[in-house]
XYZ file of C-alpha atoms in Angstrom:
644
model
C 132.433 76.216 107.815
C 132.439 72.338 106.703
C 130.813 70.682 104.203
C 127.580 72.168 102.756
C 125.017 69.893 101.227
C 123.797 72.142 98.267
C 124.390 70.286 95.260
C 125.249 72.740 92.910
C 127.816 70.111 90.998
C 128.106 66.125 91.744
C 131.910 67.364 92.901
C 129.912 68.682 95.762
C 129.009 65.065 96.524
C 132.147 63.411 96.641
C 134.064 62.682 100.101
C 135.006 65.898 101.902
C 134.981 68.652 99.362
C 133.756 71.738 100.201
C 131.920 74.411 98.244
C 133.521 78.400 98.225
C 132.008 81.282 97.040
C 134.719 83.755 95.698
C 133.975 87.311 94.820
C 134.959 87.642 91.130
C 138.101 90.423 90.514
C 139.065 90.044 94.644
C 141.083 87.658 97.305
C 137.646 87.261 99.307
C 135.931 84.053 100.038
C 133.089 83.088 101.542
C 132.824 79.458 102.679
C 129.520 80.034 103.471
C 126.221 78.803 103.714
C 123.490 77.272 100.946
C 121.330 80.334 101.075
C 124.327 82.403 100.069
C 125.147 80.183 97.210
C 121.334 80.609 95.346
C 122.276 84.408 95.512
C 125.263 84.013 93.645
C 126.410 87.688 94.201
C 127.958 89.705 97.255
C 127.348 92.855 97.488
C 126.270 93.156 94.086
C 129.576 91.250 92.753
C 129.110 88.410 90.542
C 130.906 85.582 92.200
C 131.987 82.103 91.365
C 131.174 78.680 93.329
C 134.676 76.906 93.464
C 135.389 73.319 95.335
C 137.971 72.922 98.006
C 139.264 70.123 100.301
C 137.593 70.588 103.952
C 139.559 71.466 106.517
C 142.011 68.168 107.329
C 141.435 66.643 104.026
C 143.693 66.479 101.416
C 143.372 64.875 97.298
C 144.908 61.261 96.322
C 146.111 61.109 92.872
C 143.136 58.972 90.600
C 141.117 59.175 93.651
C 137.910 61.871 93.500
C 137.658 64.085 96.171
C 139.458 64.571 99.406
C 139.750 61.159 100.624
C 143.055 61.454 102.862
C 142.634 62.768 106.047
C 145.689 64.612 107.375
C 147.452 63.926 111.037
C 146.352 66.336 113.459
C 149.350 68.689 114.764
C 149.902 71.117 117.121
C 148.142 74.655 116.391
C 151.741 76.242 115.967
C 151.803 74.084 113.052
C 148.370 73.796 112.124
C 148.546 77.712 111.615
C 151.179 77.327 108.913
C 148.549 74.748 107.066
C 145.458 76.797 106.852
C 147.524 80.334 105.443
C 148.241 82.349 108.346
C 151.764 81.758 108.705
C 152.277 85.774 109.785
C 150.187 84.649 113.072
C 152.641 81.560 113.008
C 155.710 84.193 112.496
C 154.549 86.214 115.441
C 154.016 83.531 118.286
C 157.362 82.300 117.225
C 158.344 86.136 118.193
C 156.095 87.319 120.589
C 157.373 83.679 122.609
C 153.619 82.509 122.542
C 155.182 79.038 120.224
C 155.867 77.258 123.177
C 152.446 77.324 124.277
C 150.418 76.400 121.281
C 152.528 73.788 120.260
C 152.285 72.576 123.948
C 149.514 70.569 126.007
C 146.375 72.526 126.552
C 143.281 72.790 125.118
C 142.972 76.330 122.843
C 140.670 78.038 120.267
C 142.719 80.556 118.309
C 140.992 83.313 115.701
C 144.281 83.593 113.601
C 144.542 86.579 111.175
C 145.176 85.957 107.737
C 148.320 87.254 105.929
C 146.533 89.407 104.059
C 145.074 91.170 107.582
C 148.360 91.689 108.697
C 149.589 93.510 105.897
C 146.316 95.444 106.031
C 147.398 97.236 109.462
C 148.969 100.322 108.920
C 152.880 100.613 109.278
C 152.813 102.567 112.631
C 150.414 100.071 114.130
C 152.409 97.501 113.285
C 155.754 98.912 113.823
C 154.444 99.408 117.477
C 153.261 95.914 118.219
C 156.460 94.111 116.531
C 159.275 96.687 117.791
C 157.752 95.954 121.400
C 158.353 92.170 120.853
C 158.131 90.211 124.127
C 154.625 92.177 125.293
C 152.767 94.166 123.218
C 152.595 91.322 120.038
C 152.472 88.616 122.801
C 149.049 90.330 124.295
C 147.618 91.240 121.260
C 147.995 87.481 120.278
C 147.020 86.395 123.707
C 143.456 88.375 122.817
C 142.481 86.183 120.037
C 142.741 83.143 121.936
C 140.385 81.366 124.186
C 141.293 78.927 126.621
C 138.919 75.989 125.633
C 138.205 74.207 122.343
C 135.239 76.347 120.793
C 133.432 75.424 116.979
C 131.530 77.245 114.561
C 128.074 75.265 116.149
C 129.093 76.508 119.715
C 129.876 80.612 118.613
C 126.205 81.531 119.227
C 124.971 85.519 118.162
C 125.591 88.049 120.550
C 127.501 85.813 122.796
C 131.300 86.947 124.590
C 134.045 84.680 125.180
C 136.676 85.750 127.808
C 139.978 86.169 125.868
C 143.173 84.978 127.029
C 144.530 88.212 127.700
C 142.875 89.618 130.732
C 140.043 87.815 130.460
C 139.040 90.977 128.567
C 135.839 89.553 125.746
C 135.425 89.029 122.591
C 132.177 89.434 120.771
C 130.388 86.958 118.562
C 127.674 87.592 115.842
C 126.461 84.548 114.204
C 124.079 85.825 111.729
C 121.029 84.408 109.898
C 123.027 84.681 106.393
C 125.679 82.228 108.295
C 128.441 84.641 108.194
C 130.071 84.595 111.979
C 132.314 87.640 113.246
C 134.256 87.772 116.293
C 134.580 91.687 117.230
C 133.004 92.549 113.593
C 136.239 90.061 112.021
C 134.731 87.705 109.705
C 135.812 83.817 110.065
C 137.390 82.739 106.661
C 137.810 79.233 107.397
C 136.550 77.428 110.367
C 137.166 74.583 112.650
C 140.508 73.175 111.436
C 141.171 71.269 113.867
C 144.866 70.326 115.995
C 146.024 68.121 118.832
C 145.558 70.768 121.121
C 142.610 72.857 119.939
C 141.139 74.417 117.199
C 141.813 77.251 114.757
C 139.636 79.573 112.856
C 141.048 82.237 110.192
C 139.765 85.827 110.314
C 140.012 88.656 108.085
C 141.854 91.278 110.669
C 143.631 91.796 113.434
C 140.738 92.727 116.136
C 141.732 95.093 118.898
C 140.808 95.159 122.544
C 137.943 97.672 123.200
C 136.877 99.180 126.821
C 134.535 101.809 125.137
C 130.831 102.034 125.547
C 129.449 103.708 122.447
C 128.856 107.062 124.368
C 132.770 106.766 124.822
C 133.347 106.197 121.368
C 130.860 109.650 120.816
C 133.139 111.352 123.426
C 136.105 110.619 122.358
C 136.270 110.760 118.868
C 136.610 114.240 116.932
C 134.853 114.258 114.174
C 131.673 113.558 116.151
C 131.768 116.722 118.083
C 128.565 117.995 116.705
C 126.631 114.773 117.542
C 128.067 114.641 120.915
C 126.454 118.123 121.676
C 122.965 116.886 120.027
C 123.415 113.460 122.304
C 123.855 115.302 125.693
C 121.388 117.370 124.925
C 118.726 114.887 123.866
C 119.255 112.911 127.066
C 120.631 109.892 125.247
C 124.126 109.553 126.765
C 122.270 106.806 129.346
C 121.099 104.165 126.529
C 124.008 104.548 124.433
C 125.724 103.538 127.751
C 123.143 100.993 128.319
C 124.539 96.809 128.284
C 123.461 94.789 125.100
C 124.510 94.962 121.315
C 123.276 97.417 119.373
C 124.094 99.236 116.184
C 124.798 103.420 115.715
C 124.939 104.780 113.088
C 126.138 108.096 113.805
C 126.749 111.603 111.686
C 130.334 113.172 111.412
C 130.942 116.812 111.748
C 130.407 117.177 107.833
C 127.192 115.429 107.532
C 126.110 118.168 109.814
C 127.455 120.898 108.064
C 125.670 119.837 104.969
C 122.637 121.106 106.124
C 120.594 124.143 106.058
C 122.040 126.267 109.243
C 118.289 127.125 110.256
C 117.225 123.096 109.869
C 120.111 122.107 112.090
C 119.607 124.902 114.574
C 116.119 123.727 114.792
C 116.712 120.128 115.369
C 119.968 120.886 117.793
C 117.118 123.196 119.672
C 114.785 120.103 119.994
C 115.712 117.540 122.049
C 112.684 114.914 120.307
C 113.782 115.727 117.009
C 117.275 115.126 117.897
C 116.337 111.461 119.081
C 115.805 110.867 115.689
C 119.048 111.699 114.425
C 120.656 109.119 116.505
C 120.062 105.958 114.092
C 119.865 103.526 116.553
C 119.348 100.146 115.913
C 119.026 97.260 118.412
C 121.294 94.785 117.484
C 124.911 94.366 116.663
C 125.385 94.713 112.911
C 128.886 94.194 111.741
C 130.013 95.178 108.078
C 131.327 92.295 107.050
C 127.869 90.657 107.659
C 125.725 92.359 105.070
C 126.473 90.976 101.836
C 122.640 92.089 100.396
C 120.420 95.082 100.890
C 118.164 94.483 104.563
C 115.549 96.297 106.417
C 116.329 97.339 109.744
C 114.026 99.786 111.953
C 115.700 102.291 114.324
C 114.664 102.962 117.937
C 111.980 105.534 117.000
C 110.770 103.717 114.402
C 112.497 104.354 110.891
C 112.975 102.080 108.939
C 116.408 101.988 107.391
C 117.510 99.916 103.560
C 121.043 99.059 104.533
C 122.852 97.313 101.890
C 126.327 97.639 100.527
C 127.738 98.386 97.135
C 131.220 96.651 96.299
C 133.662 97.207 99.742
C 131.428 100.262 100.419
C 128.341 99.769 102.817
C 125.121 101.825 101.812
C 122.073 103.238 103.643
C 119.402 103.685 101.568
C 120.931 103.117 98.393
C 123.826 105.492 99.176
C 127.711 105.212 99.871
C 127.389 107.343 102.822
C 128.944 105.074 105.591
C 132.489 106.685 105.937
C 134.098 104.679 108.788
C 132.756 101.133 109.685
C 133.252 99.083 112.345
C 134.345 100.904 115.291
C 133.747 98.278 117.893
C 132.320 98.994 121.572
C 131.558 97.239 124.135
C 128.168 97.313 124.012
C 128.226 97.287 120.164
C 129.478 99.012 116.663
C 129.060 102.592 115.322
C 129.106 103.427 111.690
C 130.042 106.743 110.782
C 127.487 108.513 108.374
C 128.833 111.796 106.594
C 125.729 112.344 105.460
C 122.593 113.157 107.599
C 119.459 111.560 106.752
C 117.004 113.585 108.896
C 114.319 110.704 109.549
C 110.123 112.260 109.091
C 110.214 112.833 112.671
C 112.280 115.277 113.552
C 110.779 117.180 109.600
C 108.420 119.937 109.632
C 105.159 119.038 107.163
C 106.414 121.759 104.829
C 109.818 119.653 104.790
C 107.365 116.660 104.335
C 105.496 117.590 101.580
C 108.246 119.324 99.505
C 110.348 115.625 99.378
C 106.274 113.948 98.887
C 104.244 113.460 95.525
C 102.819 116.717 96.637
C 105.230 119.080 95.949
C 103.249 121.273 94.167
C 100.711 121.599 96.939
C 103.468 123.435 98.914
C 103.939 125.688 96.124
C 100.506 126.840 96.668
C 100.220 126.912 100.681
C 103.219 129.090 100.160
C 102.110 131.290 97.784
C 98.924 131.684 100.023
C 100.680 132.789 102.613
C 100.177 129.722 104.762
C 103.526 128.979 105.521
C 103.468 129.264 109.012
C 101.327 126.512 109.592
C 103.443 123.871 108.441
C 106.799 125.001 109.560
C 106.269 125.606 113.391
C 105.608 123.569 116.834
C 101.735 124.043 115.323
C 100.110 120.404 115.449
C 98.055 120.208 112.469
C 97.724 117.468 109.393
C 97.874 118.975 106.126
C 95.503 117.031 103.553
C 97.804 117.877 100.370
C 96.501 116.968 96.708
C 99.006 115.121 94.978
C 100.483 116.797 92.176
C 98.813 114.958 89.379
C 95.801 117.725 90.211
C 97.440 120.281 89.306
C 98.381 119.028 85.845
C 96.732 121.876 84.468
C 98.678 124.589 86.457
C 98.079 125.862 90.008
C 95.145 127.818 90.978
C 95.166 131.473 91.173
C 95.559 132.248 94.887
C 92.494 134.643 95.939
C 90.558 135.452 99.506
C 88.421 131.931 98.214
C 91.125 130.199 97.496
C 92.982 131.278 100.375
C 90.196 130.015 102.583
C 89.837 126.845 100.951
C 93.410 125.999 101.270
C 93.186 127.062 104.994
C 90.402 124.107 104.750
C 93.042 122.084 103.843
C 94.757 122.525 106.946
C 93.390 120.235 110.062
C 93.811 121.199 113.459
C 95.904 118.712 115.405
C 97.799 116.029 114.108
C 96.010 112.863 112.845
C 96.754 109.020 111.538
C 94.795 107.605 109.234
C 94.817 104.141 110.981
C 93.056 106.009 113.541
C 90.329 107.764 111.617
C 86.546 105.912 111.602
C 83.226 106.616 108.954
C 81.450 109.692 110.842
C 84.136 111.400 112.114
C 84.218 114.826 112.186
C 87.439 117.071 111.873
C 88.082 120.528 112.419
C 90.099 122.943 110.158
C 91.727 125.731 110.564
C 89.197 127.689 108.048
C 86.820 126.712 110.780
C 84.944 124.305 108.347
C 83.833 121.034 109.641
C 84.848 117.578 107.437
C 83.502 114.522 107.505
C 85.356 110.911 107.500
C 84.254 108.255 105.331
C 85.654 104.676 105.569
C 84.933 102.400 102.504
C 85.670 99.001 101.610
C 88.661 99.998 99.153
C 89.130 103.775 100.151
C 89.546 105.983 103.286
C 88.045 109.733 102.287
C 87.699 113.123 103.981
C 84.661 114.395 102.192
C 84.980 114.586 98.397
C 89.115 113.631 98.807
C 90.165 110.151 99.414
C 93.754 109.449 100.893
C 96.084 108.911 97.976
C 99.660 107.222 99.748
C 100.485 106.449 103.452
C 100.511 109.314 105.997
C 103.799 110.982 106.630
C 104.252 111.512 110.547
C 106.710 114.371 111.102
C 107.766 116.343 114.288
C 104.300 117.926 114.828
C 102.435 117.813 111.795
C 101.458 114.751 109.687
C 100.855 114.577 106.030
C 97.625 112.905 104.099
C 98.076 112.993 100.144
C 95.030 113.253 99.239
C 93.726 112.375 95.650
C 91.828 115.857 94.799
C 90.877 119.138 96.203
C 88.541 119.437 99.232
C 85.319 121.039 98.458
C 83.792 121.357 102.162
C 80.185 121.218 102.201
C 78.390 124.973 101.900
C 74.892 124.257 102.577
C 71.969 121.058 103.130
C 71.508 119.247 99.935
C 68.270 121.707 99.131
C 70.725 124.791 99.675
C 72.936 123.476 97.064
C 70.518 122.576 94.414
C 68.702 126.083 94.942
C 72.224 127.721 94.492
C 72.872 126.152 91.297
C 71.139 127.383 88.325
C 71.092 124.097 86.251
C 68.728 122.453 88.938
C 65.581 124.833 89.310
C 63.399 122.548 87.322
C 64.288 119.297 89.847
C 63.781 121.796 92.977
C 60.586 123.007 91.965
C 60.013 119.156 91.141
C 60.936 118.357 95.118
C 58.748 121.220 96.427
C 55.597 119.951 94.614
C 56.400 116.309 95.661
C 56.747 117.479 99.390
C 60.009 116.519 99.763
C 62.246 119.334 100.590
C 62.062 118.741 104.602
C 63.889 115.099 103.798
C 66.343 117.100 101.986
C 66.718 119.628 104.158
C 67.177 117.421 107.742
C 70.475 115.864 108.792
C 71.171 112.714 106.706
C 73.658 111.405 104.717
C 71.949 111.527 101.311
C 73.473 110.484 97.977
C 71.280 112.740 95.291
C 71.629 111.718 91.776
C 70.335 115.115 90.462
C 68.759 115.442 87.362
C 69.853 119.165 85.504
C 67.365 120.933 83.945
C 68.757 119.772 80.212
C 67.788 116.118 81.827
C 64.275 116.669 82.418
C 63.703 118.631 78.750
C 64.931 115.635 77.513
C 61.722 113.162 78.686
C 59.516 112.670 76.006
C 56.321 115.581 75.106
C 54.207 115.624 78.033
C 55.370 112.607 80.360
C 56.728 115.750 82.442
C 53.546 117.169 82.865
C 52.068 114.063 83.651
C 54.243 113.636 86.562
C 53.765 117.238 88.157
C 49.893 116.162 88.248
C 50.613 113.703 90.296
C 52.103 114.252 92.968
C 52.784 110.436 94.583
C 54.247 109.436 91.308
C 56.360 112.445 91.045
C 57.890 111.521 94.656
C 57.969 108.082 93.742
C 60.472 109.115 90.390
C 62.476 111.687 93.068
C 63.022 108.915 95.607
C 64.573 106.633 93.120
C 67.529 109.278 92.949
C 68.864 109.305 96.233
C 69.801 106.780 98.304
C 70.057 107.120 102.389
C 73.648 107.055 102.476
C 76.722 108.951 101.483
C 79.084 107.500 98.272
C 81.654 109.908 97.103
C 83.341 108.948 93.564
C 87.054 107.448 95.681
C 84.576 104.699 97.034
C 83.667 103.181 93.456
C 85.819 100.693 92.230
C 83.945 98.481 89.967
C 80.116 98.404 90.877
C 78.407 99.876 93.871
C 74.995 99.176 94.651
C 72.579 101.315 96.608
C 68.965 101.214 97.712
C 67.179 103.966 96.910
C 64.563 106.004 99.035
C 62.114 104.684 96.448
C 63.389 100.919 97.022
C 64.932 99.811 93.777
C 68.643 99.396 93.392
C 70.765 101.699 91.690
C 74.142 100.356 90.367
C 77.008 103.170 90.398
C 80.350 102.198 88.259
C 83.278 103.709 87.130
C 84.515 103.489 83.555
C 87.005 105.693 82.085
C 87.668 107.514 85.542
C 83.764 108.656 84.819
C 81.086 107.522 87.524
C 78.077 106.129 85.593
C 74.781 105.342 87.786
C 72.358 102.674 85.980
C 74.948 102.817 83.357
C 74.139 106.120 82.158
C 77.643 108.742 82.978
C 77.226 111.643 85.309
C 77.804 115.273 84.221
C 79.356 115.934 87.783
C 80.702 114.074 90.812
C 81.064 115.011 94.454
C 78.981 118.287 94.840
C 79.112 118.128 98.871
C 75.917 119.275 101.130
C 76.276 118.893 104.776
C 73.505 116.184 104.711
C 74.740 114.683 101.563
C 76.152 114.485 98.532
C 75.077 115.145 94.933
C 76.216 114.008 91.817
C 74.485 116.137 88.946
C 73.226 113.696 85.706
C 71.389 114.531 82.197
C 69.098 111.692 82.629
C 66.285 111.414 84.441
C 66.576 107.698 86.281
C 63.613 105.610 85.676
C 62.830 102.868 88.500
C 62.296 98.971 87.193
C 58.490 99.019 87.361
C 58.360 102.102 84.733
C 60.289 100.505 82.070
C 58.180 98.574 80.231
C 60.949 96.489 78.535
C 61.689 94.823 82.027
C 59.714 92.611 84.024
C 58.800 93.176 87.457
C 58.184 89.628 88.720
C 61.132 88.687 88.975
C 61.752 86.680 92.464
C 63.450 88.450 95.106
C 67.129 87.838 95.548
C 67.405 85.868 98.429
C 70.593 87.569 99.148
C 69.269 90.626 98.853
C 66.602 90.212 101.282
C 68.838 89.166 103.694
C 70.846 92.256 103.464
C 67.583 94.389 103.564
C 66.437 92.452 107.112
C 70.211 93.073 108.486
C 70.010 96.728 107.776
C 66.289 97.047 109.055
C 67.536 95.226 112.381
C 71.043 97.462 112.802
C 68.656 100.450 112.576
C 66.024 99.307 115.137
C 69.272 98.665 117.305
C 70.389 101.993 116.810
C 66.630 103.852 117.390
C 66.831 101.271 120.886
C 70.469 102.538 121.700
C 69.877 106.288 121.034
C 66.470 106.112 123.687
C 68.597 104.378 126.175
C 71.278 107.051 125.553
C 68.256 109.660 126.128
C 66.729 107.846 129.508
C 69.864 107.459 130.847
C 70.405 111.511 130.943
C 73.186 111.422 127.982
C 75.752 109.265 130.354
């Protein structure tokens, strides 16, 4: 493809040598361009950076490089020069010599030897024994009646061939490689008196197909042809442009489940999927290194090749390459790769880091929900939970797992903080969005959602534990706080507690307050304005569930002061001192149970409170003041307007 500049030896430098990658163990070269070269490898291959003379140049004894340039001849004879003399045999045969050697101006894609001998013995039996018209048309269709250069064969392009005007395709792609109906150019403009020649790597055919010809007309894509018609996809696969399908024999069929394939030939969305359908022309010979590529609906596809063997996603599953159409190539896949979706969330989750969640919905007796037309989004803890062993399945557990379950089907991207969501158990979860975290109550979204046919999958990072009661009607039910709610009765603060809110309670147990020293307790019970004034410090007017701490969280408390909540060890801490319990949800709140009992800056006697005010701080405290009186002023508009 001429002379490169990369200067990978001072050879490179000298007067018309050019630089070719060869494929270490094989014939192949590449003469392409520098970005190749820093790869070093095709298709995995190690390969070998060799210097030739450009095309037209040839060496001088003592002389360095390629400083002779040769006559131009004819292309008759300029075919014998660049080693595709079996082209050269051919015209001479086919009576296309006269022609090329004559006046004219012609761009010829010669075959190399080595891509004639590649055609099988009856195709080339037929196009020899029928000298004087079969050869001379095929050889008439890789000519083009002007003089055409690497620089002018732009990507997705046609030129009208010489035979029929029928075209020829051109793909001139990013990694430089060029192919003219998926035939890669081996060496490029050499030019001749009367045109130019290019060498390919095979014989390319005439094709009249569109791809849903191909479909309908090849055997071994029977099953797919049924699944096409019936998904209504015969009219884009008809459609004009370039595009790429990759589509699934007969056998990659069959190696599915009978009741997965009966369900996806029975739905005509899910069978949309199946069709990977890319939009844009990608021949073989062009992918020398894994790529990304997204199909039409979205999946995204690692497409790479191994050796002579192409790959899709890592796999040697491409069994027929390069069937050429007129509106582009199929692939032929004997092995289907059913994309997310056309899967059920079951199908989702048992491929997932959450495997062992199905095990339990299963087990429960929940199957049904995430195997039908049912649109739901399954919050699934991923299987590092379950470490320990899976949960017995009782009516509780069954009921918490149907908790699990949302009704309809969700993406995260579209969740926002204060969103409620409705489950199938009829429980009602809150959505928290944090700085670092995205959490559904006490369970924060582990991996990226998983979007199948009409579920979609959150991993989630624990089990749920919906909310049961206010954040007094937890404390009350738990037996290790009695002393703190008697504590929040005589400090008159139980109807804070007990309102809507979203409370973060730092509660001290009973051990916590037998703990302070001989009669500071009973101090505090005396006094009532005190006691509330100790309470307030331990909650803080907004909700933090453990998934939102990364380093250090800060909250105002009720009381004023700021509390600083960590994690160390995968253990929350708040004011340094580790909590006995995290994430005890309320439907107002949430509680984290401690064996301290906090003690606010002006009631430790080791720290000073004159300390000046954090500027910053202060700031912050105006801002939230303001967003509140906003609120209060957008809420009585709300009210006066009648709720419109």
């Amino acid at each position: 493809m001429g002379q490169c500049h990369c200067s990978f030896s001072p050879r490179s430098a000298h007067p018309n040598v050019c630089a070719v990658q060869k494929l270490i163990g094989t014939n192949r070269k590449y003469f392409t361009n520098c970005k190749q070269w820093y790869q070093r490898k095709i298709c995995g291959k190690s390969t070998v950076i060799s210097y030739e003379c450009c095309p037209g140049y040839e060496k001088v004894p003592g002389e360095k490089g390629c400083p002779a340039a040769l006559p131009l001849s004819n292309i008759y004879e300029t075919l014998g020069v660049v080693g595709s003399s079996t082209t050269q045999l051919y015209s001479d045969r086919s009576n296309l010599r006269p022609e090329i050697e004559g006046p004219g101006s012609f761009t010829i894609f010669a075959p190399s030897n080595e891509a004639w001998a590649a055609l099988s013995a009856e195709t080339l039996d037929s196009l020899v024994s029928n000298v004087n018209i079969e050869l001379l048309n095929a050889l008439r269709y890789h000519m083009v009646d002007k003089r055409v250069l690497t620089d002018d064969l732009k990507h997705g392009t046609t030129l009208n061939s010489m035979y029929q005007n029928l075209p020829i395709q051109i793909h001139h792609y990013p990694n430089g490689i060029v192919t003219v109906n998926c035939a890669r150019l081996l060496k490029a403009d050499h030019h001749a008196t009367n045109g130019v020649v290019h060498v390919i790597d095979k014989v390319i055919a005439t094709t009249t197909n569109t791809i849903q010809q191909v479909i309908e007309t090849e055997d071994s894509l029977e099953t797919l042809r049924t699944a096409v018609a019936a998904s209504d996809l015969s009219s884009l696969l008809e459609s004009e442009g370039q595009y790429t399908l990759l589509a699934p024999t007969n056998e990659a069929f069959e190696k599915i489940p009978r009741e997965t394939l009966n369900r996806i030939l029975g739905d005509p969305e899910a069978l949309r999927g199946e069709c990977w359908f890319i939009e844009s022309a990608m021949c073989a010979e062009a992918i020398i290194a894994g790529l990304t590529m997204e199909t039409l609906e979205g999946t995204t596809l690692d497409v790479g090749c191994s050796g002579e063997e192409l790959t899709l996603n890592g796999k040697p599953i491409i069994a027929n390459k390069d069937v050429l159409a007129t509106n582009g190539v199929v692939h032929f896949v004997n092995e289907l790769l059913i994309p997310d979706s056309a899967k059920t969330v079951f199908e989702l989750a048992q491929e997932s880091e959450v495997s062992k969640s199905t095990d339990l919905f299963r087990q429960a007796g929940l199957s049904s929900h995430l195997t039908g037309s049912e649109r739901v989004t399954l919050l699934a803890p991923v299987n590092s939970v379950f470490k320990d062993g899976l949960p017995v399945i009782d009516s509780n557990m069954r009921n918490l797992l149907l908790n699990h379950i949302v009704k309809d089907q969700l993406s995260s991207k579209y969740l926002y903080h204060g969103q409620k969501l409705q489950t199938l158990g009829d429980k009602e979860l809150r959505v928290f969005v944090y700085r670092n975290n995205l959490c559904i109550e006490n369970a924060c979204i582990a991996a990226h959602d998983k979007r199948g046919r009409f579920g979609t999958l959150f991993s989630v990072d624990k089990m749920l534990t919906p909310p049961t009661g206010s954040v007094m009607d937890v404390l009350k039910a738990d037996h290790r706080f009695s002393t703190l709610v008697a504590a929040i009765q005589s400090a008159g603060l139980t109807e804070i507690l007990n309102r809507p809110g979203t409370f973060t309670v730092f509660a001290p147990t009973n051990e916590a307050f037998q703990a302070m020293p001989q009669g500071e307790f009973s101090k505090l019970h005396g006094n009532a304005k005190e006691l509330a004034n100790i309470l307030k410090f331990h909650v803080a007017d907004e909700i933090l569930v453990s998934g939102a701490v990364n380093a250090l969280v800060r909250l105002k408390s009720m009381q004023g002061d700021k509390l600083e909540v960590s994690m160390k060890n995968n253990v929350i801490h708040i004011n340094k001192e580790p909590v006995a319990e995290s994430d005890i949800m309320a439907t107002n709140g949430v509680i984290y149970a401690v064996n301290s009992v906090l003690q606010p800056q002006a009631s430790r006697p080791q720290e000073r409170g004159d300390e000046p005010a954090d500027p910053a701080l202060e700031i912050f405290k105006q801002a939230s003041a303001l967003s509140k009186v906003k609120e209060k002023n957008l809420s009585l508009m709300k009210e006066n307007s009648g709720g419109l």
